[in-house]
mmCIF file of C-alpha atoms in Angstrom:
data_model
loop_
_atom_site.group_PDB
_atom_site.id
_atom_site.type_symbol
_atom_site.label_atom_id
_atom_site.label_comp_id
_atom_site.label_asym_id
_atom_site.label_seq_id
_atom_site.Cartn_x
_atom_site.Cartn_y
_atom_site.Cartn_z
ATOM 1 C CA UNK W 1 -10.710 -15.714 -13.566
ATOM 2 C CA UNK W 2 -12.295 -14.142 -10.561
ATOM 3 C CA UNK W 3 -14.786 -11.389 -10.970
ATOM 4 C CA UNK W 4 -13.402 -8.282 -9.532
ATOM 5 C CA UNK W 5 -16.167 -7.301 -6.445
ATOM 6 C CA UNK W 6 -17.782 -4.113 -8.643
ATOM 7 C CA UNK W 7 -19.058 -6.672 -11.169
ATOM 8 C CA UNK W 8 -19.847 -9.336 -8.399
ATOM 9 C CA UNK W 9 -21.873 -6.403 -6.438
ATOM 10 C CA UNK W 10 -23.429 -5.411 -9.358
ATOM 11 C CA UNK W 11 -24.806 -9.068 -10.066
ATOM 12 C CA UNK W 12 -25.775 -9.549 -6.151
ATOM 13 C CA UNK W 13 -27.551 -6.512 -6.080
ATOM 14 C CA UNK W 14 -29.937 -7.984 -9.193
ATOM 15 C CA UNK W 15 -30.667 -10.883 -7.298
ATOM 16 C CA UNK W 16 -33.644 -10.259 -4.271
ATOM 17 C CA UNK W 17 -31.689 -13.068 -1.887
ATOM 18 C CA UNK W 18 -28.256 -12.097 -2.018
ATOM 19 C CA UNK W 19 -29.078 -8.072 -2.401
ATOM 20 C CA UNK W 20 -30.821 -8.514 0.978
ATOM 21 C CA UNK W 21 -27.822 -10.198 2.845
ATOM 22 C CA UNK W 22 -25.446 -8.050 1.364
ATOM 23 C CA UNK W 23 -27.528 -4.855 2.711
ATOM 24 C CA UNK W 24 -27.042 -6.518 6.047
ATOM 25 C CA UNK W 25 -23.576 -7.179 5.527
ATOM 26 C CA UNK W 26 -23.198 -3.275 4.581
ATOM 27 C CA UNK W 27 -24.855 -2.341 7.890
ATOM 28 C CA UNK W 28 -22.228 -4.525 9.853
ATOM 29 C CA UNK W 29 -18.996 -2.836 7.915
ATOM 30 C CA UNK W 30 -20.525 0.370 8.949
ATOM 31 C CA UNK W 31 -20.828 -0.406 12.485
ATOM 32 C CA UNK W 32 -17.280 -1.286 12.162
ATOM 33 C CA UNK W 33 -15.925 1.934 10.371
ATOM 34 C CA UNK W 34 -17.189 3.776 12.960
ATOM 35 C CA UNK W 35 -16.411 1.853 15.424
ATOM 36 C CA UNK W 36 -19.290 0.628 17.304
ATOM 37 C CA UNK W 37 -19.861 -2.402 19.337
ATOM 38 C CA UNK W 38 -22.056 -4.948 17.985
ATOM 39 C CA UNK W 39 -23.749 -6.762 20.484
ATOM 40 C CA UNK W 40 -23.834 -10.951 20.482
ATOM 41 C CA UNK W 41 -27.133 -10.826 18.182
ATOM 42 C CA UNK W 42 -25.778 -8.458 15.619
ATOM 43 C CA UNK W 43 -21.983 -10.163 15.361
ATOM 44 C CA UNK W 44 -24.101 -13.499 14.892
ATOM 45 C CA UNK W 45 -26.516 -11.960 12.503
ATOM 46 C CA UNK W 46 -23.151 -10.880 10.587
ATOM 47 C CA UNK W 47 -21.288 -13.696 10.531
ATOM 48 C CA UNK W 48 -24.579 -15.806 9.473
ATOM 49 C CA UNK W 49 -24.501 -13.248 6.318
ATOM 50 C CA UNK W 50 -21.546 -13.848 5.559
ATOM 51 C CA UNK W 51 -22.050 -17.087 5.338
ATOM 52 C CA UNK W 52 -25.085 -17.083 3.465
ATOM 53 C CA UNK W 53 -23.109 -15.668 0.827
ATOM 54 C CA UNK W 54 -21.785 -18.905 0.343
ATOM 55 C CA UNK W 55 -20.020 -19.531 -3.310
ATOM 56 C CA UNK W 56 -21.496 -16.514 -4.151
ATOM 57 C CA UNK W 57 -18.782 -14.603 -6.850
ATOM 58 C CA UNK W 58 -19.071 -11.813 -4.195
ATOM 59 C CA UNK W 59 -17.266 -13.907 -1.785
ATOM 60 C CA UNK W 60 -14.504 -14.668 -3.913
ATOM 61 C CA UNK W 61 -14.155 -11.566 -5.503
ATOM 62 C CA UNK W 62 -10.671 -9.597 -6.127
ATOM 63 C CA UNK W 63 -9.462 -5.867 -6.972
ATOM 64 C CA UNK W 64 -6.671 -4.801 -8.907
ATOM 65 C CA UNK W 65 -4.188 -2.147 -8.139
ATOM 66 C CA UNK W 66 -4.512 -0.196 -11.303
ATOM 67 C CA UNK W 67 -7.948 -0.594 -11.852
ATOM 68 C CA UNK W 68 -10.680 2.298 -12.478
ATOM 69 C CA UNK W 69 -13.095 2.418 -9.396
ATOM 70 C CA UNK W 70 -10.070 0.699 -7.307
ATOM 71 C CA UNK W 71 -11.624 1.927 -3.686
ATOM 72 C CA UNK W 72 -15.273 1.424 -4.914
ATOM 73 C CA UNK W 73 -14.136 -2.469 -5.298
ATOM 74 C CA UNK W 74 -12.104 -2.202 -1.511
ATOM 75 C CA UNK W 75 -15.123 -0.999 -0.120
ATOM 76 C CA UNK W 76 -17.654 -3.640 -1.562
ATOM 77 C CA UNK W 77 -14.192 -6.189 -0.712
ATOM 78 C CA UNK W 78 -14.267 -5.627 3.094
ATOM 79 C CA UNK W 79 -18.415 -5.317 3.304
ATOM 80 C CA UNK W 80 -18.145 -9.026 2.778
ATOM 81 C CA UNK W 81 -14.873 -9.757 4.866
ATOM 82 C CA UNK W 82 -15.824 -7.464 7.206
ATOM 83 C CA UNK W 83 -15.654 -10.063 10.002
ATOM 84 C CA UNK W 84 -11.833 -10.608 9.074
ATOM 85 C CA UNK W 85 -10.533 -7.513 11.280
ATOM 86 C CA UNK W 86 -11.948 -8.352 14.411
ATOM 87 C CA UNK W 87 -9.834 -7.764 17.681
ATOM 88 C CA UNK W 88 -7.395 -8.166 15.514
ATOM 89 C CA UNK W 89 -4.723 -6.304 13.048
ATOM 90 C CA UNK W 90 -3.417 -9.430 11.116
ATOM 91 C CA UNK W 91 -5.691 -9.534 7.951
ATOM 92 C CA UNK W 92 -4.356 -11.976 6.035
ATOM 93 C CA UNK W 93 -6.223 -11.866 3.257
ATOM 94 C CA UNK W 94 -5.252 -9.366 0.277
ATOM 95 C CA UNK W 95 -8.107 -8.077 -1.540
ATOM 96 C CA UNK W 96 -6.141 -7.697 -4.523
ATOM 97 C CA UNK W 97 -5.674 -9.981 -7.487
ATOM 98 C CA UNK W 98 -2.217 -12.184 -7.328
ATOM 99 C CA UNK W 99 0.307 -9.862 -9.555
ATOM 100 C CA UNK W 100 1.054 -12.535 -11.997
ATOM 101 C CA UNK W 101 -2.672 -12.260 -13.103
ATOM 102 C CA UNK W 102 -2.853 -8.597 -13.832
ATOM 103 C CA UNK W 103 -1.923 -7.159 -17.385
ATOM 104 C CA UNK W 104 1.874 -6.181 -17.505
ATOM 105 C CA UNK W 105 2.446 -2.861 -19.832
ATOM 106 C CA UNK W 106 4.746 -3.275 -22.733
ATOM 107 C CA UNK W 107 7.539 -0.215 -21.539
ATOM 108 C CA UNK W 108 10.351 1.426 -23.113
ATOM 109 C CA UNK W 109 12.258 1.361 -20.295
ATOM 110 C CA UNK W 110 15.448 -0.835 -21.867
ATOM 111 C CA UNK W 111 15.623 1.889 -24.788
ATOM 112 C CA UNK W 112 15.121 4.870 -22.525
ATOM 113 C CA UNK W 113 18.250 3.513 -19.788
ATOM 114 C CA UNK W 114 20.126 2.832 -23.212
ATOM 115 C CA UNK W 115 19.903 6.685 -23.877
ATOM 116 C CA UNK W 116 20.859 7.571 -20.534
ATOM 117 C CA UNK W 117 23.825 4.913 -20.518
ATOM 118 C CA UNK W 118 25.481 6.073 -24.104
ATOM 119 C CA UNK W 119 25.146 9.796 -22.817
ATOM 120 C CA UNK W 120 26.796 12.390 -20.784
ATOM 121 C CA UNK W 121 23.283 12.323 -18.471
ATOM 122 C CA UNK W 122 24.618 9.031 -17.211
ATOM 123 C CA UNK W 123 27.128 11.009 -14.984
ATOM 124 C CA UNK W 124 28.963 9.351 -11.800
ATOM 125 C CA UNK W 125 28.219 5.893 -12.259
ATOM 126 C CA UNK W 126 28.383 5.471 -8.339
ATOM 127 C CA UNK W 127 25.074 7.336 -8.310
ATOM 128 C CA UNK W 128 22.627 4.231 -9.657
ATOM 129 C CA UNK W 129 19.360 6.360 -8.537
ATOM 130 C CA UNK W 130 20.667 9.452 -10.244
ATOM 131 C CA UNK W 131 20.943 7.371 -13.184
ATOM 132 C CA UNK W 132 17.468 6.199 -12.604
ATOM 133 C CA UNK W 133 16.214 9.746 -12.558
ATOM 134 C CA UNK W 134 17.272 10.491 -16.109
ATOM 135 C CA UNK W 135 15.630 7.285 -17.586
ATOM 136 C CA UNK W 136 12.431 8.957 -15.827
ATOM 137 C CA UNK W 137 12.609 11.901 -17.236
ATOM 138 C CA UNK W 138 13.004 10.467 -20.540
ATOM 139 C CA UNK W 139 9.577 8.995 -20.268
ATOM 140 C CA UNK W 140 6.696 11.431 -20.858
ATOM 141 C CA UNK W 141 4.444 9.440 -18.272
ATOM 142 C CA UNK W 142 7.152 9.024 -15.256
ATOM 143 C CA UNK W 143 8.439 12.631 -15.275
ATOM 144 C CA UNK W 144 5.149 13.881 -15.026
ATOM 145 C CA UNK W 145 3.624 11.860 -12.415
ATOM 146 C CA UNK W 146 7.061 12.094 -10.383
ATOM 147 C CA UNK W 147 6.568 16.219 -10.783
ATOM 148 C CA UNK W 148 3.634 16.217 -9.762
ATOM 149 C CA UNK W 149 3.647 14.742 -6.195
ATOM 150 C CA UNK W 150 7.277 16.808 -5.529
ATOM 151 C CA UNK W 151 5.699 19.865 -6.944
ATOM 152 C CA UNK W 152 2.633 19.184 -3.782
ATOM 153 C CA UNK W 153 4.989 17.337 -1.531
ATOM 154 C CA UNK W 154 7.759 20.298 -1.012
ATOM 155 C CA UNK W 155 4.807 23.104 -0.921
ATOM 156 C CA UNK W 156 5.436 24.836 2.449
ATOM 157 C CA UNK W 157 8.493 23.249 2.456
ATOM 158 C CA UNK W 158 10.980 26.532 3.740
ATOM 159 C CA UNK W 159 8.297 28.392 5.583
ATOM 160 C CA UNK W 160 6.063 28.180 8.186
ATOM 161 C CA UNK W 161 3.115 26.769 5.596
ATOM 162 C CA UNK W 162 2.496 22.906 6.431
ATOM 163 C CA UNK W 163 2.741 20.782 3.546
ATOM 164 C CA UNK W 164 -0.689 18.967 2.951
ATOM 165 C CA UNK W 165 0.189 15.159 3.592
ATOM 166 C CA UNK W 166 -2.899 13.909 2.401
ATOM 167 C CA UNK W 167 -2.649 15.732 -1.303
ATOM 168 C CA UNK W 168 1.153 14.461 -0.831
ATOM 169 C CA UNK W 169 0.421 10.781 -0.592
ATOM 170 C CA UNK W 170 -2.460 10.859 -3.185
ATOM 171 C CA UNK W 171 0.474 12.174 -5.442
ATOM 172 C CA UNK W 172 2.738 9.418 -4.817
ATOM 173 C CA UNK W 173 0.063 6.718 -5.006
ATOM 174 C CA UNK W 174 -0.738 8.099 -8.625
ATOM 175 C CA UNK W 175 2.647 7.600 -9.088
ATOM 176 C CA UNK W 176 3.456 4.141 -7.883
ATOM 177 C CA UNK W 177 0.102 3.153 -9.466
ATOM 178 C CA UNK W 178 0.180 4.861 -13.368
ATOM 179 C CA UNK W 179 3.690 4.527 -13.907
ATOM 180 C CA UNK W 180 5.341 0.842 -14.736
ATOM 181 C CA UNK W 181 7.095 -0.171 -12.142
ATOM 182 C CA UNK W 182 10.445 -1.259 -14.437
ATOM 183 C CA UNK W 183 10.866 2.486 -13.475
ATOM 184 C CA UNK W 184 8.892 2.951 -10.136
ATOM 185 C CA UNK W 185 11.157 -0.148 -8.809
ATOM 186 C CA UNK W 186 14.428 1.028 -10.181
ATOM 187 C CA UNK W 187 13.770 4.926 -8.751
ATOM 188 C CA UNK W 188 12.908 3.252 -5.271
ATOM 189 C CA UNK W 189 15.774 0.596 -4.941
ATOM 190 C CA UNK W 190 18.946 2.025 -6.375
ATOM 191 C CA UNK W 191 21.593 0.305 -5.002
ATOM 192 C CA UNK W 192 23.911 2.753 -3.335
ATOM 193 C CA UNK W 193 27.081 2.646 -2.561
ATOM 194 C CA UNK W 194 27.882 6.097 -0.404
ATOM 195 C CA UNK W 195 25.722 8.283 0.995
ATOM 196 C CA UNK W 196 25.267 10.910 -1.440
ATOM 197 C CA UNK W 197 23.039 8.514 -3.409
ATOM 198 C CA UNK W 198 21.556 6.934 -0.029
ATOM 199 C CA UNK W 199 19.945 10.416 0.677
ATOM 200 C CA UNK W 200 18.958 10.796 -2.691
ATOM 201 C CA UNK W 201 17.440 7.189 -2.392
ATOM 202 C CA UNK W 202 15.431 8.051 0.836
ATOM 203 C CA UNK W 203 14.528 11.365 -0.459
ATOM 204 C CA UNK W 204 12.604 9.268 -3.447
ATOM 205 C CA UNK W 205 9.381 10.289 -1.255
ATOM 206 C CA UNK W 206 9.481 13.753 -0.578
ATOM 207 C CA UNK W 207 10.106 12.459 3.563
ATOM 208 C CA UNK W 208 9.645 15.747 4.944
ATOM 209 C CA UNK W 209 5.819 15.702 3.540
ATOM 210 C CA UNK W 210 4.837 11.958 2.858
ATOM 211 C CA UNK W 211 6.555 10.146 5.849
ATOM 212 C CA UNK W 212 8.052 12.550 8.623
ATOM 213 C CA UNK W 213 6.194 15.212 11.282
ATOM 214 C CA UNK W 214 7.041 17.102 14.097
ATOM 215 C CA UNK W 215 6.319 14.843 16.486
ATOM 216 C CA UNK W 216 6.053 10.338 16.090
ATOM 217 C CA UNK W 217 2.798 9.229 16.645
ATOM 218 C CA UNK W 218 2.393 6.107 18.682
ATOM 219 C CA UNK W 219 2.215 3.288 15.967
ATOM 220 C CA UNK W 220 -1.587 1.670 17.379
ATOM 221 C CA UNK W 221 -3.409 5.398 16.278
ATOM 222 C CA UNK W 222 -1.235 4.662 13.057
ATOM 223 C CA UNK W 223 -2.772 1.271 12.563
ATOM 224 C CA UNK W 224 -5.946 2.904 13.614
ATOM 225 C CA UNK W 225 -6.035 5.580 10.688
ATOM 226 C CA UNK W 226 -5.369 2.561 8.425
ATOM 227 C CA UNK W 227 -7.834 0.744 9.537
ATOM 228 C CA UNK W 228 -10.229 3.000 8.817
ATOM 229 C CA UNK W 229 -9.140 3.690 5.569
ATOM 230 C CA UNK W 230 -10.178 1.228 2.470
ATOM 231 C CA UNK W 231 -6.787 1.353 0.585
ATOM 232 C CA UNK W 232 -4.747 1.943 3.436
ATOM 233 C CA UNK W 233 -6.467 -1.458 4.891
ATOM 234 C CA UNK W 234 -5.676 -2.716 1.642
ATOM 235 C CA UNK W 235 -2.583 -2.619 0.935
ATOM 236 C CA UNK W 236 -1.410 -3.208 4.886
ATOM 237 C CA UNK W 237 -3.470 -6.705 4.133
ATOM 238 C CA UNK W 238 -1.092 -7.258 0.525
ATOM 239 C CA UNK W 239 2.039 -6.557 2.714
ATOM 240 C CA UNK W 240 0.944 -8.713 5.434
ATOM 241 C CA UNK W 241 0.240 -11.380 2.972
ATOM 242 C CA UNK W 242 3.485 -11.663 0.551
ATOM 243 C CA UNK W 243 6.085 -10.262 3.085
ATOM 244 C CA UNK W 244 4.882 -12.830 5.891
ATOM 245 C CA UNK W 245 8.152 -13.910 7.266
ATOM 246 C CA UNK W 246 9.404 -17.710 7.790
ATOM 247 C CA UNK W 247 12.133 -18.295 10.157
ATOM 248 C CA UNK W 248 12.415 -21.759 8.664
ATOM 249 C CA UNK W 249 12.547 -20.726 5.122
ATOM 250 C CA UNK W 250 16.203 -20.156 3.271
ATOM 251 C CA UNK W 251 15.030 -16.454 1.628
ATOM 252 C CA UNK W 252 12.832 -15.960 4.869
ATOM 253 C CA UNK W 253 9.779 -15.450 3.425
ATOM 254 C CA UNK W 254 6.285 -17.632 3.367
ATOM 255 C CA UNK W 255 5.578 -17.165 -0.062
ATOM 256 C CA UNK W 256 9.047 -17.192 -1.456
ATOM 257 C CA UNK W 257 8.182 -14.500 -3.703
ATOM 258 C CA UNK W 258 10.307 -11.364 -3.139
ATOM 259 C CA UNK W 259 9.000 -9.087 -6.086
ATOM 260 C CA UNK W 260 5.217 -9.529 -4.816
ATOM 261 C CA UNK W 261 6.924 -8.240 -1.520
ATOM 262 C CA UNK W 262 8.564 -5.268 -2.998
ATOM 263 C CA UNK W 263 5.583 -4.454 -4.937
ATOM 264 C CA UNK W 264 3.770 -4.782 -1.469
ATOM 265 C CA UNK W 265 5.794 -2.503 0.273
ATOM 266 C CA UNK W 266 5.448 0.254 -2.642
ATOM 267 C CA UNK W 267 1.235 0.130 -2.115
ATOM 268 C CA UNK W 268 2.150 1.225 1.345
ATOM 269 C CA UNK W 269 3.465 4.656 0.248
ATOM 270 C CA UNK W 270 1.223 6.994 0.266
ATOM 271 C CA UNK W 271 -1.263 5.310 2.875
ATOM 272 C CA UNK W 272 -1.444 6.900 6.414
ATOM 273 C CA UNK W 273 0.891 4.103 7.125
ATOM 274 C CA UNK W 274 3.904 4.965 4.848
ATOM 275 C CA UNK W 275 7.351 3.444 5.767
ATOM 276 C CA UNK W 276 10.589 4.841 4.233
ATOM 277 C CA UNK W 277 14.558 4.437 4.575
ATOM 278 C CA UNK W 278 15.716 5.503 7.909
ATOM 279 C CA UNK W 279 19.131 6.623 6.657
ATOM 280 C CA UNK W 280 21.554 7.302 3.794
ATOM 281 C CA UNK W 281 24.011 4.680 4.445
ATOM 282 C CA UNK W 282 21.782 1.778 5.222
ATOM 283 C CA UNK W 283 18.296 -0.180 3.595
ATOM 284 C CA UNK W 284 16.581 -0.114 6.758
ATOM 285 C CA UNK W 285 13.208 0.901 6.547
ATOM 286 C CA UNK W 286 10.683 1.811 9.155
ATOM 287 C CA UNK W 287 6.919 3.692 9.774
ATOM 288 C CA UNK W 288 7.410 7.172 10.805
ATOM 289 C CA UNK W 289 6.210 6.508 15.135
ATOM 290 C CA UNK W 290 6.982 4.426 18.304
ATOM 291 C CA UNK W 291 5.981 2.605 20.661
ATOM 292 C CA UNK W 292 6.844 4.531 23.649
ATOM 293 C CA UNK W 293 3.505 5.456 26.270
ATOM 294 C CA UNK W 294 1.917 2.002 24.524
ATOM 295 C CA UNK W 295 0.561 0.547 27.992
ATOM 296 C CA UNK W 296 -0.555 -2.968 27.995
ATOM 297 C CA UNK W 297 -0.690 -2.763 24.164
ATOM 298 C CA UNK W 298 3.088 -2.324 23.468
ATOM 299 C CA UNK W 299 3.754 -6.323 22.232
ATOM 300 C CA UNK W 300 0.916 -5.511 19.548
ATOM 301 C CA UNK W 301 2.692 -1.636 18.563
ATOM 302 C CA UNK W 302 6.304 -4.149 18.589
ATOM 303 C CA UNK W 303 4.391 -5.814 16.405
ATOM 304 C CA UNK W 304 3.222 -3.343 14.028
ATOM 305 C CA UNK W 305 6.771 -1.631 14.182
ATOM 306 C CA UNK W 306 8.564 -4.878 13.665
ATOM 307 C CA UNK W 307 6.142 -5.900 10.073
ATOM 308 C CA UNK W 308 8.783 -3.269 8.824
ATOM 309 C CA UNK W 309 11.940 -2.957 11.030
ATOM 310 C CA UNK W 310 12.749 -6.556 11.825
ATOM 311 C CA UNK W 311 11.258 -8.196 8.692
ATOM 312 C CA UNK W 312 13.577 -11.004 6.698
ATOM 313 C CA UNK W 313 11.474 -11.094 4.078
ATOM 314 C CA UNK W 314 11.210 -7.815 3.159
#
């Protein structure tokens, strides 16, 4: 198996060669984070350290999305892919582990929805995600995660008091990430058959804190804040990766793989870049901006917009 990068850092750092390239690698991620030009010596200097590295176990290092220390391994991740995002916002390569080789939790989720289903909580049966709520709240872990990021999420909600997006979105990644997703997947794609469940479908993420705001940003400073952002840049590289589209394929997707899509698409909630349904009676999603004032940029913003709104894979 492939070292995850906080081990591989930990063994470059021991070792006077590869400590030494990597501190020059650090310097060039830096440069990048806050975005200053390198001039031709330094991006060659860079790209020569990244090459040094070689078949170093720092090069092929991975993350995992439920690890401890997850952004400490992003961060050591892109110091040695640094190169990857230059000029450009197609990153292609996931820093995280391929799901199939992380640990799967044993759940009770069969014998919790068996509760639900020989109950009176199982209600309208043309409500799937109301359904799905009550197997959540059967589950100590799920009901308290999915409290806690509505309890933060609808603060301010009513009154003139802003909601804090940023405490919102931690909430919800918590949630996505500590809870298994034979619930997280089931609350998130109900399938709906009127509206009344639609909106309770696209209300999943607390919109009016964790995806909506007064006004749509243009969708380039969206892939900006991203950018600069180690899990945001993270997961936006996952998506990219297993919901790459292929007009030639029969399921329209490159990898043929439509639950490492889904899964995907649920590491972007919660990022700066956090898509959601657009209405109750459809499964369109979309990123909360648009690409309207975009200049001589707007085929990239179409671009950005379009990884979500045009996107047979996903």
């Amino acid at each position: 198996p492939r070292s995850d990068c906080v081990v591989a850092e930990q063994l470059c750092l021991s070792d006077s060669t590869c400590n030494a390239t990597y501190r020059i690698l650090e310097n060039c991620a830096l440069a990048k984070t806050r975005l200053l030009p390198l001039d031709h010596d330094s991006r060659v200097r860079c790209l020569n350290a990244e090459f040094d590295l070689g078949n170093s176990s720092l090069l092929h290092c991975k993350c995992q999305r439920r690890m401890k220390r997850q952004e400490h391994c992003l961060r050591v991740f892109w110091t040695v892919h640094s190169s990857v995002t230059d000029g450009d916002f197609n990153l292609e390569t996931s820093p995280y582990e391929n799901p199939a080789n992380e640990e799967h939790w044993k759940t009770d989720y069969n014998k919790l929805a068996a509760l639900v289903s020989g109950s009176q909580l199982a209600g309208d049966a043309t409500n799937p995600c109301l359904k799905e709520t009550h197997v959540c709240n059967l589950s100590k872990k799920c009901v308290r995660l999915r409290t806690d990021y509505a309890s933060i999420c609808t603060r301010g909600a009513g009154s003139e008091d802003v909601c804090d997006q940023r405490k919102c979105h931690r909430g919800l990644r918590n949630f996505f990430e500590k809870v298994p997703e034979d619930f997280t997947k089931r609350i998130l794609f109900c399938p709906c058959q009127d509206e009344f469940c639609g909106e309770r479908r696209r209300k999943t993420i607390v919109p009016d804190c964790s995806f909506q705001s007064n006004t749509k940003p243009n969708c380039l400073w969206l892939l900006d804040s991203c950018l600069e952002d180690h899990i945001c840049k993270s997961r936006l590289a996952d998506f990219q990766q297993n919901c790459q589209p292929a007009d030639t394929s029969p399921d329209g997707c490159s990898l043929h793989n439509h639950a490492a899509c889904l899964q995907a698409y649920m590491g972007m909630i919660g990022t700066p870049m956090t898509p959601n349904y657009v209405s109750n009676s459809s499964v369109e999603v979309s990123l909360w901006c648009t690409c309207e004032s975009s200049g001589n940029q707007k085929e990239k913003c179409d671009q950005i917009l379009g990884m979500f709104e045009n996107n047979k894979c996903l």
